[in-house]
Amino acid sequence: MQNIELVYCSGKKQVKALDNISVDVEKGEFLSIVGPSGCGKTTILKIIARLINPTKGKIIKPDDFEVGYVFQNSTLLKWRSIIDNIALPLEIKGIEKQEAYSKAEEAMNIVELEEFRDAYPKDLSGGMRHRAAIARALVYDPEILLMDEPFGALDEPTRLKLNVEINRIWIKTHRTVIFVTHNVGEAVFLSNRVAVLSKRPAHIKKIIKIDLPKQRTLEILDSEKYIKQVLKIRKIFSQ
Ligand SMILES: Nc1ncnc2c1ncn2[C@@H]1O[C@H](COP(=O)(O)OP(=O)(O)OP(=O)(O)O)[C@@H](O)[C@H]1O
Ligand SMILES: [Mg+2]
């Protein structure tokens, strides 16, 4: 992203959400974006996904790349089974049924929901529904996976478990991930780098490289190395 600025216009009112955002994301990188509520994090993801155009600045990327987007309020269609939900993006794309379902099964296995293949969303826990939403985003093999606070509403142990799973999926699939959260601990646990945004209009206060082993385990949470990095970023966040 190069010098991105975004001004929302609703009626006569103008709201500047982003101010001069520049960041390079490497292929295969896990970048987290943290910042206060309402600062412009979701706006950044929407611009990357080409759902909205920046007012100024540009995004440089291959033309044909696809993004998988796990929205802040991801919802599964309640009248479709889990496998039918996961296969939906491929169905919309017009992929032939057999191929679509074989890819959907693969994505379902990655998030370990095989047992619930034919269950309906109401039969799943909140965390499992999030995993299904992640599988739905993974299914058409996107170069970039955008995740907008996917675990914001979950209790701590479930969130930690899913953090470990996301790390496992990331290592397994070599995807580029851009992950939005306002949980600094989660950002440090998951990422190669963490971008800290200011209050709205968001600019990047700092990008911090995370020094932790590639495979993240729950033991890391108690390590001095992890805690130090969390404290450092928390300080920048609240400055
Ligand atoms: N479609 C829109 N029209 C007008 N203003 C908008 C629109 N979408 C977002 N905004 C405003 O832009 C700002 C940034 O919104 P955004 O959703 O990007 O924040 P966020 O950092 O994702 O917040 P949260 O952490 O609460 O999800 C907010 O002040 C919001 O009111
Ligand atoms: Mg948001």
PDB file of C-alpha atoms and ligand atoms in Angstrom:
ATOM      1  CA  MET A   1       0.000   0.000   0.000  1.00  0.00           C
ATOM      2  CA  GLN A   2       1.445   3.348  -1.001  1.00  0.00           C
ATOM      3  CA  ASN A   3       0.319   6.567   0.655  1.00  0.00           C
ATOM      4  CA  ILE A   4      -3.268   5.411   1.012  1.00  0.00           C
ATOM      5  CA  GLU A   5      -5.819   7.959   2.144  1.00  0.00           C
ATOM      6  CA  LEU A   6      -9.517   7.228   2.542  1.00  0.00           C
ATOM      7  CA  VAL A   7     -12.277   9.719   3.161  1.00  0.00           C
ATOM      8  CA  TYR A   8     -15.817   8.399   3.642  1.00  0.00           C
ATOM      9  CA  CYS A   9     -18.620  10.684   2.509  1.00  0.00           C
ATOM     10  CA  SER A  10     -22.022  10.119   4.054  1.00  0.00           C
ATOM     11  CA  GLY A  11     -24.341  12.907   2.982  1.00  0.00           C
ATOM     12  CA  LYS A  12     -22.573  16.203   3.602  1.00  0.00           C
ATOM     13  CA  LYS A  13     -20.383  14.730   6.301  1.00  0.00           C
ATOM     14  CA  GLN A  14     -16.864  13.618   5.496  1.00  0.00           C
ATOM     15  CA  VAL A  15     -14.967  11.194   7.692  1.00  0.00           C
ATOM     16  CA  LYS A  16     -11.283  10.722   7.093  1.00  0.00           C
ATOM     17  CA  ALA A  17     -10.531   7.140   8.078  1.00  0.00           C
ATOM     18  CA  LEU A  18      -7.008   6.597   6.731  1.00  0.00           C
ATOM     19  CA  ASP A  19      -4.137   9.012   6.452  1.00  0.00           C
ATOM     20  CA  ASN A  20      -1.069   8.162   4.410  1.00  0.00           C
ATOM     21  CA  ILE A  21      -0.832   4.426   5.022  1.00  0.00           C
ATOM     22  CA  SER A  22       2.176   2.786   3.415  1.00  0.00           C
ATOM     23  CA  VAL A  23       3.177  -0.817   3.997  1.00  0.00           C
ATOM     24  CA  ASP A  24       4.783  -3.651   2.031  1.00  0.00           C
ATOM     25  CA  VAL A  25       3.595  -7.173   2.743  1.00  0.00           C
ATOM     26  CA  GLU A  26       5.845 -10.028   1.745  1.00  0.00           C
ATOM     27  CA  LYS A  27       4.563 -13.201   0.154  1.00  0.00           C
ATOM     28  CA  GLY A  28       3.901 -15.769   2.859  1.00  0.00           C
ATOM     29  CA  GLU A  29       4.068 -13.200   5.613  1.00  0.00           C
ATOM     30  CA  PHE A  30       1.708 -13.006   8.593  1.00  0.00           C
ATOM     31  CA  LEU A  31       1.074  -9.323   9.269  1.00  0.00           C
ATOM     32  CA  SER A  32      -1.208  -8.176  12.051  1.00  0.00           C
ATOM     33  CA  ILE A  33      -2.801  -4.762  12.239  1.00  0.00           C
ATOM     34  CA  VAL A  34      -3.687  -3.470  15.695  1.00  0.00           C
ATOM     35  CA  GLY A  35      -5.294  -0.180  16.617  1.00  0.00           C
ATOM     36  CA  PRO A  36      -8.116   1.324  18.661  1.00  0.00           C
ATOM     37  CA  SER A  37     -11.766   0.690  17.797  1.00  0.00           C
ATOM     38  CA  GLY A  38     -13.011   2.843  14.929  1.00  0.00           C
ATOM     39  CA  CYS A  39      -9.520   3.819  13.733  1.00  0.00           C
ATOM     40  CA  GLY A  40      -9.787   2.311  10.246  1.00  0.00           C
ATOM     41  CA  LYS A  41      -8.632  -1.322  10.407  1.00  0.00           C
ATOM     42  CA  THR A  42     -11.602  -2.831   8.568  1.00  0.00           C
ATOM     43  CA  THR A  43     -11.292  -0.015   6.029  1.00  0.00           C
ATOM     44  CA  ILE A  44      -7.741  -1.158   5.217  1.00  0.00           C
ATOM     45  CA  LEU A  45      -8.901  -4.733   4.587  1.00  0.00           C
ATOM     46  CA  LYS A  46     -11.764  -3.521   2.390  1.00  0.00           C
ATOM     47  CA  ILE A  47      -9.317  -1.519   0.284  1.00  0.00           C
ATOM     48  CA  ILE A  48      -6.994  -4.523  -0.096  1.00  0.00           C
ATOM     49  CA  ALA A  49      -9.992  -6.656  -1.123  1.00  0.00           C
ATOM     50  CA  ARG A  50     -10.973  -3.956  -3.643  1.00  0.00           C
ATOM     51  CA  LEU A  51     -14.391  -3.523  -2.005  1.00  0.00           C
ATOM     52  CA  ILE A  52     -13.705   0.215  -1.773  1.00  0.00           C
ATOM     53  CA  ASN A  53     -11.279   2.468  -3.605  1.00  0.00           C
ATOM     54  CA  PRO A  54      -8.808   4.677  -1.779  1.00  0.00           C
ATOM     55  CA  THR A  55      -9.305   8.440  -2.098  1.00  0.00           C
ATOM     56  CA  LYS A  56      -5.560   8.810  -2.684  1.00  0.00           C
ATOM     57  CA  GLY A  57      -2.616   6.446  -3.067  1.00  0.00           C
ATOM     58  CA  LYS A  58      -2.423   3.003  -4.582  1.00  0.00           C
ATOM     59  CA  ILE A  59      -2.062  -0.703  -4.020  1.00  0.00           C
ATOM     60  CA  ILE A  60       0.515  -2.524  -6.066  1.00  0.00           C
ATOM     61  CA  LYS A  61      -0.131  -6.233  -6.553  1.00  0.00           C
ATOM     62  CA  PRO A  62      -0.567  -8.837  -9.257  1.00  0.00           C
ATOM     63  CA  ASP A  63      -3.826  -8.270 -11.178  1.00  0.00           C
ATOM     64  CA  ASP A  64      -5.134 -11.782 -10.901  1.00  0.00           C
ATOM     65  CA  PHE A  65      -4.591 -12.435  -7.223  1.00  0.00           C
ATOM     66  CA  GLU A  66      -7.529 -13.592  -5.170  1.00  0.00           C
ATOM     67  CA  VAL A  67      -8.325 -12.765  -1.590  1.00  0.00           C
ATOM     68  CA  GLY A  68     -10.150 -14.824   0.988  1.00  0.00           C
ATOM     69  CA  TYR A  69     -11.951 -12.582   3.434  1.00  0.00           C
ATOM     70  CA  VAL A  70     -13.105 -13.622   6.893  1.00  0.00           C
ATOM     71  CA  PHE A  71     -15.379 -10.700   7.777  1.00  0.00           C
ATOM     72  CA  GLN A  72     -15.683  -9.156  11.222  1.00  0.00           C
ATOM     73  CA  ASN A  73     -19.192 -10.609  11.473  1.00  0.00           C
ATOM     74  CA  SER A  74     -18.757 -13.785   9.478  1.00  0.00           C
ATOM     75  CA  THR A  75     -22.010 -15.617   9.161  1.00  0.00           C
ATOM     76  CA  LEU A  76     -22.728 -19.017   7.757  1.00  0.00           C
ATOM     77  CA  LEU A  77     -25.974 -19.617   5.899  1.00  0.00           C
ATOM     78  CA  LYS A  78     -28.133 -21.401   8.449  1.00  0.00           C
ATOM     79  CA  TRP A  79     -30.070 -23.446   5.892  1.00  0.00           C
ATOM     80  CA  ARG A  80     -26.939 -24.974   4.403  1.00  0.00           C
ATOM     81  CA  SER A  81     -24.871 -27.731   6.014  1.00  0.00           C
ATOM     82  CA  ILE A  82     -21.222 -27.043   6.910  1.00  0.00           C
ATOM     83  CA  ILE A  83     -19.851 -28.636   3.753  1.00  0.00           C
ATOM     84  CA  ASP A  84     -22.428 -26.749   1.638  1.00  0.00           C
ATOM     85  CA  ASN A  85     -21.410 -23.476   3.306  1.00  0.00           C
ATOM     86  CA  ILE A  86     -17.720 -24.117   2.662  1.00  0.00           C
ATOM     87  CA  ALA A  87     -18.390 -25.024  -0.984  1.00  0.00           C
ATOM     88  CA  LEU A  88     -20.504 -21.905  -1.569  1.00  0.00           C
ATOM     89  CA  PRO A  89     -17.779 -19.575  -2.949  1.00  0.00           C
ATOM     90  CA  LEU A  90     -16.858 -22.214  -5.541  1.00  0.00           C
ATOM     91  CA  GLU A  91     -20.498 -22.743  -6.459  1.00  0.00           C
ATOM     92  CA  ILE A  92     -20.874 -18.996  -7.013  1.00  0.00           C
ATOM     93  CA  LYS A  93     -17.746 -19.066  -9.131  1.00  0.00           C
ATOM     94  CA  GLY A  94     -19.352 -21.736 -11.329  1.00  0.00           C
ATOM     95  CA  ILE A  95     -16.873 -24.507 -10.506  1.00  0.00           C
ATOM     96  CA  GLU A  96     -18.147 -27.962 -11.397  1.00  0.00           C
ATOM     97  CA  LYS A  97     -19.799 -29.692  -8.405  1.00  0.00           C
ATOM     98  CA  GLN A  98     -17.442 -32.618  -7.944  1.00  0.00           C
ATOM     99  CA  GLU A  99     -14.349 -30.420  -7.997  1.00  0.00           C
ATOM    100  CA  ALA A 100     -16.002 -27.828  -5.743  1.00  0.00           C
ATOM    101  CA  TYR A 101     -16.861 -30.427  -3.113  1.00  0.00           C
ATOM    102  CA  SER A 102     -13.470 -32.083  -3.230  1.00  0.00           C
ATOM    103  CA  LYS A 103     -11.847 -28.692  -2.553  1.00  0.00           C
ATOM    104  CA  ALA A 104     -14.391 -27.927   0.150  1.00  0.00           C
ATOM    105  CA  GLU A 105     -13.628 -31.256   1.871  1.00  0.00           C
ATOM    106  CA  GLU A 106      -9.932 -30.415   1.793  1.00  0.00           C
ATOM    107  CA  ALA A 107     -10.502 -27.007   3.421  1.00  0.00           C
ATOM    108  CA  MET A 108     -12.844 -28.618   5.960  1.00  0.00           C
ATOM    109  CA  ASN A 109     -10.095 -31.093   6.908  1.00  0.00           C
ATOM    110  CA  ILE A 110      -7.594 -28.294   7.428  1.00  0.00           C
ATOM    111  CA  VAL A 111      -9.849 -26.722  10.065  1.00  0.00           C
ATOM    112  CA  GLU A 112     -10.677 -30.192  11.456  1.00  0.00           C
ATOM    113  CA  LEU A 113     -14.446 -30.119  11.046  1.00  0.00           C
ATOM    114  CA  GLU A 114     -14.795 -33.485   9.268  1.00  0.00           C
ATOM    115  CA  GLU A 115     -17.080 -34.806  11.985  1.00  0.00           C
ATOM    116  CA  PHE A 116     -19.522 -31.964  11.364  1.00  0.00           C
ATOM    117  CA  ARG A 117     -19.599 -32.193   7.598  1.00  0.00           C
ATOM    118  CA  ASP A 118     -23.367 -32.570   7.362  1.00  0.00           C
ATOM    119  CA  ALA A 119     -24.312 -30.644  10.496  1.00  0.00           C
ATOM    120  CA  TYR A 120     -25.959 -27.236  10.323  1.00  0.00           C
ATOM    121  CA  PRO A 121     -24.479 -24.021  11.792  1.00  0.00           C
ATOM    122  CA  LYS A 122     -26.882 -24.155  14.763  1.00  0.00           C
ATOM    123  CA  ASP A 123     -25.276 -27.449  15.833  1.00  0.00           C
ATOM    124  CA  LEU A 124     -21.794 -25.901  16.078  1.00  0.00           C
ATOM    125  CA  SER A 125     -20.180 -23.867  18.825  1.00  0.00           C
ATOM    126  CA  GLY A 126     -19.126 -20.257  18.133  1.00  0.00           C
ATOM    127  CA  GLY A 127     -15.488 -21.277  17.701  1.00  0.00           C
ATOM    128  CA  MET A 128     -16.397 -24.076  15.293  1.00  0.00           C
ATOM    129  CA  ARG A 129     -18.478 -21.668  13.221  1.00  0.00           C
ATOM    130  CA  HIS A 130     -15.461 -19.389  12.988  1.00  0.00           C
ATOM    131  CA  ARG A 131     -13.381 -22.319  11.794  1.00  0.00           C
ATOM    132  CA  ALA A 132     -16.000 -23.082   9.137  1.00  0.00           C
ATOM    133  CA  ALA A 133     -15.878 -19.419   8.042  1.00  0.00           C
ATOM    134  CA  ILE A 134     -12.081 -19.716   7.783  1.00  0.00           C
ATOM    135  CA  ALA A 135     -12.443 -22.867   5.654  1.00  0.00           C
ATOM    136  CA  ARG A 136     -14.898 -21.005   3.415  1.00  0.00           C
ATOM    137  CA  ALA A 137     -12.264 -18.289   2.941  1.00  0.00           C
ATOM    138  CA  LEU A 138      -9.510 -20.861   2.277  1.00  0.00           C
ATOM    139  CA  VAL A 139     -11.511 -22.835  -0.217  1.00  0.00           C
ATOM    140  CA  TYR A 140     -10.620 -21.116  -3.440  1.00  0.00           C
ATOM    141  CA  ASP A 141      -6.973 -21.081  -2.559  1.00  0.00           C
ATOM    142  CA  PRO A 142      -6.490 -17.334  -2.216  1.00  0.00           C
ATOM    143  CA  GLU A 143      -3.016 -15.821  -2.348  1.00  0.00           C
ATOM    144  CA  ILE A 144      -4.004 -13.527   0.482  1.00  0.00           C
ATOM    145  CA  LEU A 145      -6.169 -14.288   3.464  1.00  0.00           C
ATOM    146  CA  LEU A 146      -7.735 -11.265   5.150  1.00  0.00           C
ATOM    147  CA  MET A 147      -9.079 -11.843   8.638  1.00  0.00           C
ATOM    148  CA  ASP A 148     -10.980  -9.170  10.529  1.00  0.00           C
ATOM    149  CA  GLU A 149     -11.052  -9.848  14.273  1.00  0.00           C
ATOM    150  CA  PRO A 150     -12.241 -13.386  13.680  1.00  0.00           C
ATOM    151  CA  PHE A 151     -11.962 -14.324  17.368  1.00  0.00           C
ATOM    152  CA  GLY A 152     -13.104 -11.075  18.987  1.00  0.00           C
ATOM    153  CA  ALA A 153     -16.252 -12.552  20.487  1.00  0.00           C
ATOM    154  CA  LEU A 154     -14.747 -15.736  21.872  1.00  0.00           C
ATOM    155  CA  ASP A 155     -13.680 -16.667  25.382  1.00  0.00           C
ATOM    156  CA  GLU A 156      -9.945 -16.711  26.136  1.00  0.00           C
ATOM    157  CA  PRO A 157      -9.261 -20.493  26.041  1.00  0.00           C
ATOM    158  CA  THR A 158     -11.180 -20.927  22.756  1.00  0.00           C
ATOM    159  CA  ARG A 159      -9.411 -17.948  21.234  1.00  0.00           C
ATOM    160  CA  LEU A 160      -5.988 -19.313  22.246  1.00  0.00           C
ATOM    161  CA  LYS A 161      -6.816 -22.706  20.799  1.00  0.00           C
ATOM    162  CA  LEU A 162      -7.861 -21.131  17.512  1.00  0.00           C
ATOM    163  CA  ASN A 163      -4.715 -18.979  17.493  1.00  0.00           C
ATOM    164  CA  VAL A 164      -2.652 -22.171  17.616  1.00  0.00           C
ATOM    165  CA  GLU A 165      -4.792 -23.586  14.783  1.00  0.00           C
ATOM    166  CA  ILE A 166      -4.373 -20.478  12.645  1.00  0.00           C
ATOM    167  CA  ASN A 167      -0.605 -20.734  13.087  1.00  0.00           C
ATOM    168  CA  ARG A 168      -0.748 -24.399  12.057  1.00  0.00           C
ATOM    169  CA  ILE A 169      -2.897 -23.596   8.994  1.00  0.00           C
ATOM    170  CA  TRP A 170      -0.575 -20.740   8.035  1.00  0.00           C
ATOM    171  CA  ILE A 171       2.518 -22.992   8.214  1.00  0.00           C
ATOM    172  CA  LYS A 172       0.708 -25.714   6.248  1.00  0.00           C
ATOM    173  CA  THR A 173      -0.731 -23.522   3.486  1.00  0.00           C
ATOM    174  CA  HIS A 174       2.011 -20.863   3.071  1.00  0.00           C
ATOM    175  CA  ARG A 175      -0.647 -18.174   2.662  1.00  0.00           C
ATOM    176  CA  THR A 176      -0.032 -14.486   3.083  1.00  0.00           C
ATOM    177  CA  VAL A 177      -2.222 -13.425   5.994  1.00  0.00           C
ATOM    178  CA  ILE A 178      -3.305  -9.932   7.007  1.00  0.00           C
ATOM    179  CA  PHE A 179      -4.965 -10.195  10.388  1.00  0.00           C
ATOM    180  CA  VAL A 180      -6.842  -7.426  12.193  1.00  0.00           C
ATOM    181  CA  THR A 181      -7.253  -7.497  15.951  1.00  0.00           C
ATOM    182  CA  HIS A 182      -7.245  -5.134  18.879  1.00  0.00           C
ATOM    183  CA  ASN A 183      -5.711  -7.805  21.065  1.00  0.00           C
ATOM    184  CA  VAL A 184      -1.963  -7.086  21.193  1.00  0.00           C
ATOM    185  CA  GLY A 185      -1.167 -10.477  22.754  1.00  0.00           C
ATOM    186  CA  GLU A 186      -2.932 -12.253  19.894  1.00  0.00           C
ATOM    187  CA  ALA A 187      -1.099 -10.139  17.308  1.00  0.00           C
ATOM    188  CA  VAL A 188       2.322 -10.947  18.803  1.00  0.00           C
ATOM    189  CA  PHE A 189       1.468 -14.621  19.165  1.00  0.00           C
ATOM    190  CA  LEU A 190       0.478 -15.012  15.510  1.00  0.00           C
ATOM    191  CA  SER A 191       2.614 -12.638  13.470  1.00  0.00           C
ATOM    192  CA  ASN A 192       5.880 -12.005  11.701  1.00  0.00           C
ATOM    193  CA  ARG A 193       5.220  -8.278  12.033  1.00  0.00           C
ATOM    194  CA  VAL A 194       2.692  -6.110  13.825  1.00  0.00           C
ATOM    195  CA  ALA A 195       1.589  -2.723  12.470  1.00  0.00           C
ATOM    196  CA  VAL A 196       0.304  -0.389  15.172  1.00  0.00           C
ATOM    197  CA  LEU A 197      -2.207   2.207  14.014  1.00  0.00           C
ATOM    198  CA  SER A 198      -3.046   5.536  15.606  1.00  0.00           C
ATOM    199  CA  LYS A 199      -6.540   6.769  16.409  1.00  0.00           C
ATOM    200  CA  ARG A 200      -8.652   7.850  13.421  1.00  0.00           C
ATOM    201  CA  PRO A 201      -7.613   9.015  10.911  1.00  0.00           C
ATOM    202  CA  ALA A 202      -5.268   6.039  11.105  1.00  0.00           C
ATOM    203  CA  HIS A 203      -1.630   6.353  10.271  1.00  0.00           C
ATOM    204  CA  ILE A 204       0.967   3.697  11.015  1.00  0.00           C
ATOM    205  CA  LYS A 205       2.695   4.540  14.280  1.00  0.00           C
ATOM    206  CA  LYS A 206       5.174   1.739  13.967  1.00  0.00           C
ATOM    207  CA  ILE A 207       5.729  -1.690  12.431  1.00  0.00           C
ATOM    208  CA  ILE A 208       7.403  -4.133  14.797  1.00  0.00           C
ATOM    209  CA  LYS A 209       9.099  -7.346  13.742  1.00  0.00           C
ATOM    210  CA  ILE A 210       8.269 -10.267  16.026  1.00  0.00           C
ATOM    211  CA  ASP A 211      11.040 -12.539  17.205  1.00  0.00           C
ATOM    212  CA  LEU A 212       9.517 -15.947  18.032  1.00  0.00           C
ATOM    213  CA  PRO A 213       9.874 -19.483  16.577  1.00  0.00           C
ATOM    214  CA  LYS A 214       7.750 -20.087  13.468  1.00  0.00           C
ATOM    215  CA  GLN A 215       5.624 -22.694  15.173  1.00  0.00           C
ATOM    216  CA  ARG A 216       3.735 -20.999  17.975  1.00  0.00           C
ATOM    217  CA  THR A 217       2.709 -23.085  20.976  1.00  0.00           C
ATOM    218  CA  LEU A 218       0.853 -22.153  24.160  1.00  0.00           C
ATOM    219  CA  GLU A 219       4.129 -22.401  26.140  1.00  0.00           C
ATOM    220  CA  ILE A 220       5.299 -19.296  24.304  1.00  0.00           C
ATOM    221  CA  LEU A 221       2.674 -17.263  26.177  1.00  0.00           C
ATOM    222  CA  ASP A 222       4.635 -17.678  29.419  1.00  0.00           C
ATOM    223  CA  SER A 223       8.044 -16.869  27.935  1.00  0.00           C
ATOM    224  CA  GLU A 224       9.870 -13.695  28.805  1.00  0.00           C
ATOM    225  CA  LYS A 225      10.575 -13.091  25.128  1.00  0.00           C
ATOM    226  CA  TYR A 226       6.866 -13.065  24.260  1.00  0.00           C
ATOM    227  CA  ILE A 227       5.820 -10.965  27.255  1.00  0.00           C
ATOM    228  CA  LYS A 228       8.501  -8.346  26.539  1.00  0.00           C
ATOM    229  CA  GLN A 229       7.295  -7.928  22.966  1.00  0.00           C
ATOM    230  CA  VAL A 230       3.662  -7.651  24.081  1.00  0.00           C
ATOM    231  CA  LEU A 231       4.570  -4.939  26.605  1.00  0.00           C
ATOM    232  CA  LYS A 232       6.590  -3.030  24.020  1.00  0.00           C
ATOM    233  CA  ILE A 233       3.707  -2.978  21.526  1.00  0.00           C
ATOM    234  CA  ARG A 234       1.125  -2.201  24.194  1.00  0.00           C
ATOM    235  CA  LYS A 235       3.156   0.877  25.082  1.00  0.00           C
ATOM    236  CA  ILE A 236       3.233   2.082  21.474  1.00  0.00           C
ATOM    237  CA  PHE A 237      -0.493   1.312  21.159  1.00  0.00           C
ATOM    238  CA  SER A 238      -1.451   3.465  24.151  1.00  0.00           C
ATOM    239  CA  GLN A 239       1.004   6.331  23.563  1.00  0.00           C
TER     240      GLN A 239
HETATM  241  N1  LIG B   1     -19.385   3.111   4.975  1.00  0.00           N
HETATM  242  C1  LIG B   1     -18.996   4.089   5.802  1.00  0.00           C
HETATM  243  N2  LIG B   1     -19.470   5.346   5.679  1.00  0.00           N
HETATM  244  C2  LIG B   1     -19.064   6.330   6.508  1.00  0.00           C
HETATM  245  N3  LIG B   1     -18.173   6.155   7.498  1.00  0.00           N
HETATM  246  C3  LIG B   1     -17.658   4.924   7.675  1.00  0.00           C
HETATM  247  C4  LIG B   1     -18.048   3.816   6.846  1.00  0.00           C
HETATM  248  N4  LIG B   1     -17.372   2.713   7.254  1.00  0.00           N
HETATM  249  C5  LIG B   1     -16.623   3.117   8.301  1.00  0.00           C
HETATM  250  N5  LIG B   1     -16.774   4.426   8.547  1.00  0.00           N
HETATM  251  C6  LIG B   1     -16.081   5.215   9.580  1.00  0.00           C
HETATM  252  O1  LIG B   1     -14.676   5.091   9.373  1.00  0.00           O
HETATM  253  C7  LIG B   1     -13.989   4.902  10.615  1.00  0.00           C
HETATM  254  C8  LIG B   1     -13.171   3.636  10.558  1.00  0.00           C
HETATM  255  O2  LIG B   1     -14.042   2.513  10.494  1.00  0.00           O
HETATM  256  P1  LIG B   1     -13.501   1.005  10.487  1.00  0.00           P
HETATM  257  O3  LIG B   1     -14.666   0.123  10.385  1.00  0.00           O
HETATM  258  O4  LIG B   1     -12.444   0.876   9.448  1.00  0.00           O
HETATM  259  O5  LIG B   1     -12.831   0.930  11.956  1.00  0.00           O
HETATM  260  P2  LIG B   1     -12.165  -0.303  12.707  1.00  0.00           P
HETATM  261  O6  LIG B   1     -10.765   0.109  13.086  1.00  0.00           O
HETATM  262  O7  LIG B   1     -12.323  -1.547  11.933  1.00  0.00           O
HETATM  263  O8  LIG B   1     -13.041  -0.370  14.063  1.00  0.00           O
HETATM  264  P3  LIG B   1     -13.439  -1.660  14.974  1.00  0.00           P
HETATM  265  O9  LIG B   1     -12.175  -2.062  15.710  1.00  0.00           O
HETATM  266  O10 LIG B   1     -14.438  -1.111  15.934  1.00  0.00           O
HETATM  267  O11 LIG B   1     -13.965  -2.713  14.088  1.00  0.00           O
HETATM  268  C9  LIG B   1     -15.066   4.949  11.697  1.00  0.00           C
HETATM  269  O12 LIG B   1     -15.072   6.231  12.260  1.00  0.00           O
HETATM  270  C10 LIG B   1     -16.359   4.669  10.981  1.00  0.00           C
HETATM  271  O13 LIG B   1     -17.415   5.369  11.567  1.00  0.00           O
HETATM  272 MG    MG B   2     -13.445  -3.278  12.216  1.00  0.00          MG
END
